[in-house]
PDB file of C-alpha atoms in Angstrom:
ATOM      1  CA  MET R  17       0.098   0.314  -0.118  1.00  0.00           C
ATOM      2  CA  THR R  18       1.556   3.556  -1.091  1.00  0.00           C
ATOM      3  CA  LEU R  19       1.273   6.738   1.169  1.00  0.00           C
ATOM      4  CA  THR R  20      -1.022   9.323   0.330  1.00  0.00           C
ATOM      5  CA  PRO R  21       0.652  12.714   0.679  1.00  0.00           C
ATOM      6  CA  ASP R  22      -1.582  13.519   3.734  1.00  0.00           C
ATOM      7  CA  ASP R  23       0.358  10.128   5.206  1.00  0.00           C
ATOM      8  CA  LEU R  24       3.321  12.165   5.191  1.00  0.00           C
ATOM      9  CA  ASN R  25       5.017  14.355   8.023  1.00  0.00           C
ATOM     10  CA  ASP R  26       7.119  17.058   7.618  1.00  0.00           C
ATOM     11  CA  LEU R  27      10.554  14.941   7.969  1.00  0.00           C
ATOM     12  CA  ASP R  28       8.914  12.035   4.983  1.00  0.00           C
ATOM     13  CA  LYS R  29       8.336  15.265   2.724  1.00  0.00           C
ATOM     14  CA  GLN R  30      12.190  16.269   3.730  1.00  0.00           C
ATOM     15  CA  ILE R  31      13.289  13.258   3.063  1.00  0.00           C
ATOM     16  CA  VAL R  32      11.811  12.081  -0.021  1.00  0.00           C
ATOM     17  CA  GLU R  33      12.736  15.812  -1.411  1.00  0.00           C
ATOM     18  CA  TYR R  34      16.562  15.425  -0.404  1.00  0.00           C
ATOM     19  CA  LEU R  35      16.360  11.560  -2.014  1.00  0.00           C
ATOM     20  CA  ALA R  36      14.878  13.175  -4.573  1.00  0.00           C
ATOM     21  CA  THR R  37      17.415  15.922  -5.036  1.00  0.00           C
ATOM     22  CA  GLU R  38      20.809  13.708  -4.127  1.00  0.00           C
ATOM     23  CA  GLY R  39      19.501  10.491  -5.579  1.00  0.00           C
ATOM     24  CA  ARG R  40      20.728   8.309  -2.588  1.00  0.00           C
ATOM     25  CA  ALA R  41      21.734   8.608   1.292  1.00  0.00           C
ATOM     26  CA  SER R  42      21.545   6.944   4.835  1.00  0.00           C
ATOM     27  CA  PRO R  43      19.887   8.369   7.535  1.00  0.00           C
ATOM     28  CA  THR R  44      23.013   9.585   8.823  1.00  0.00           C
ATOM     29  CA  LEU R  45      24.164  11.375   5.780  1.00  0.00           C
ATOM     30  CA  PHE R  46      20.878  12.668   5.604  1.00  0.00           C
ATOM     31  CA  MET R  47      20.555  14.030   8.833  1.00  0.00           C
ATOM     32  CA  ARG R  48      24.297  15.719   8.314  1.00  0.00           C
ATOM     33  CA  ALA R  49      23.360  17.280   5.336  1.00  0.00           C
ATOM     34  CA  GLU R  50      20.329  18.557   6.369  1.00  0.00           C
ATOM     35  CA  ASP R  51      21.212  19.632   9.587  1.00  0.00           C
ATOM     36  CA  ILE R  52      18.695  17.499  11.002  1.00  0.00           C
ATOM     37  CA  ASP R  53      18.133  17.971  15.165  1.00  0.00           C
ATOM     38  CA  THR R  54      16.215  15.024  16.460  1.00  0.00           C
ATOM     39  CA  SER R  55      17.335  11.524  17.431  1.00  0.00           C
ATOM     40  CA  ARG R  56      18.858   8.935  14.866  1.00  0.00           C
ATOM     41  CA  GLN R  57      16.364   6.440  15.683  1.00  0.00           C
ATOM     42  CA  TRP R  58      13.529   8.790  14.525  1.00  0.00           C
ATOM     43  CA  VAL R  59      15.097   9.522  11.137  1.00  0.00           C
ATOM     44  CA  SER R  60      16.266   6.033  10.461  1.00  0.00           C
ATOM     45  CA  SER R  61      12.269   4.718  11.533  1.00  0.00           C
ATOM     46  CA  ARG R  62      10.586   7.221   9.199  1.00  0.00           C
ATOM     47  CA  PHE R  63      13.416   5.621   6.059  1.00  0.00           C
ATOM     48  CA  THR R  64      12.389   2.308   7.338  1.00  0.00           C
ATOM     49  CA  ARG R  65       8.196   3.204   6.993  1.00  0.00           C
ATOM     50  CA  LEU R  66       8.846   4.992   3.527  1.00  0.00           C
ATOM     51  CA  ALA R  67      10.159   1.794   2.507  1.00  0.00           C
ATOM     52  CA  GLU R  68       8.113  -0.674   4.031  1.00  0.00           C
ATOM     53  CA  HIS R  69       5.522   1.207   1.699  1.00  0.00           C
ATOM     54  CA  GLU R  70       8.044   1.081  -1.532  1.00  0.00           C
ATOM     55  CA  HIS R  71       8.455   5.018  -1.867  1.00  0.00           C
ATOM     56  CA  ILE R  72      12.382   4.084  -1.294  1.00  0.00           C
ATOM     57  CA  GLN R  73      14.443   1.310  -1.048  1.00  0.00           C
ATOM     58  CA  ASP R  74      17.647   0.325   1.220  1.00  0.00           C
ATOM     59  CA  LEU R  75      20.012  -0.489  -1.987  1.00  0.00           C
ATOM     60  CA  TYR R  76      21.571  -4.399  -1.397  1.00  0.00           C
ATOM     61  CA  GLU R  77      20.797  -3.912   2.489  1.00  0.00           C
ATOM     62  CA  THR R  78      23.556  -1.546   2.689  1.00  0.00           C
ATOM     63  CA  GLY R  79      21.681   1.251   4.613  1.00  0.00           C
ATOM     64  CA  ILE R  80      21.708   3.400   1.409  1.00  0.00           C
ATOM     65  CA  TYR R  81      18.322   4.507   0.464  1.00  0.00           C
ATOM     66  CA  GLU R  82      17.096   6.194  -3.333  1.00  0.00           C
ATOM     67  CA  LEU R  83      13.773   6.707  -4.327  1.00  0.00           C
ATOM     68  CA  VAL R  84      11.634   4.768  -6.170  1.00  0.00           C
ATOM     69  CA  GLU R  85       8.109   6.407  -6.024  1.00  0.00           C
ATOM     70  CA  ASP R  86       7.114   9.791  -4.767  1.00  0.00           C
ATOM     71  CA  PRO R  87       4.798   9.807  -1.876  1.00  0.00           C
ATOM     72  CA  ARG R  88       4.282  13.754  -2.723  1.00  0.00           C
ATOM     73  CA  GLU R  89       2.498  13.114  -6.133  1.00  0.00           C
ATOM     74  CA  GLY R  90      -0.272  11.355  -4.896  1.00  0.00           C
ATOM     75  CA  SER R  91      -2.258   8.647  -6.964  1.00  0.00           C
ATOM     76  CA  ASP R  92      -4.589   8.458  -9.716  1.00  0.00           C
ATOM     77  CA  ASP R  93      -6.508   4.979  -8.177  1.00  0.00           C
TER      78      ASP R  93
END
């Protein structure tokens, strides 16, 4: 099940925007690049949630993610 734009919080949107712009990132790299002031566990959980809904993917289980489908665009279903 894909997420709708309404399902995303601000951090989710920031992650998606970063991956759309930069291509790939780990949660730690994203936090440092974007100067995120929250716990790494929270950021990692948002990456995991986006991956569970198949919007981003963990490349070869390395912890490096890339965008698959932008959930901000919504669905035409």
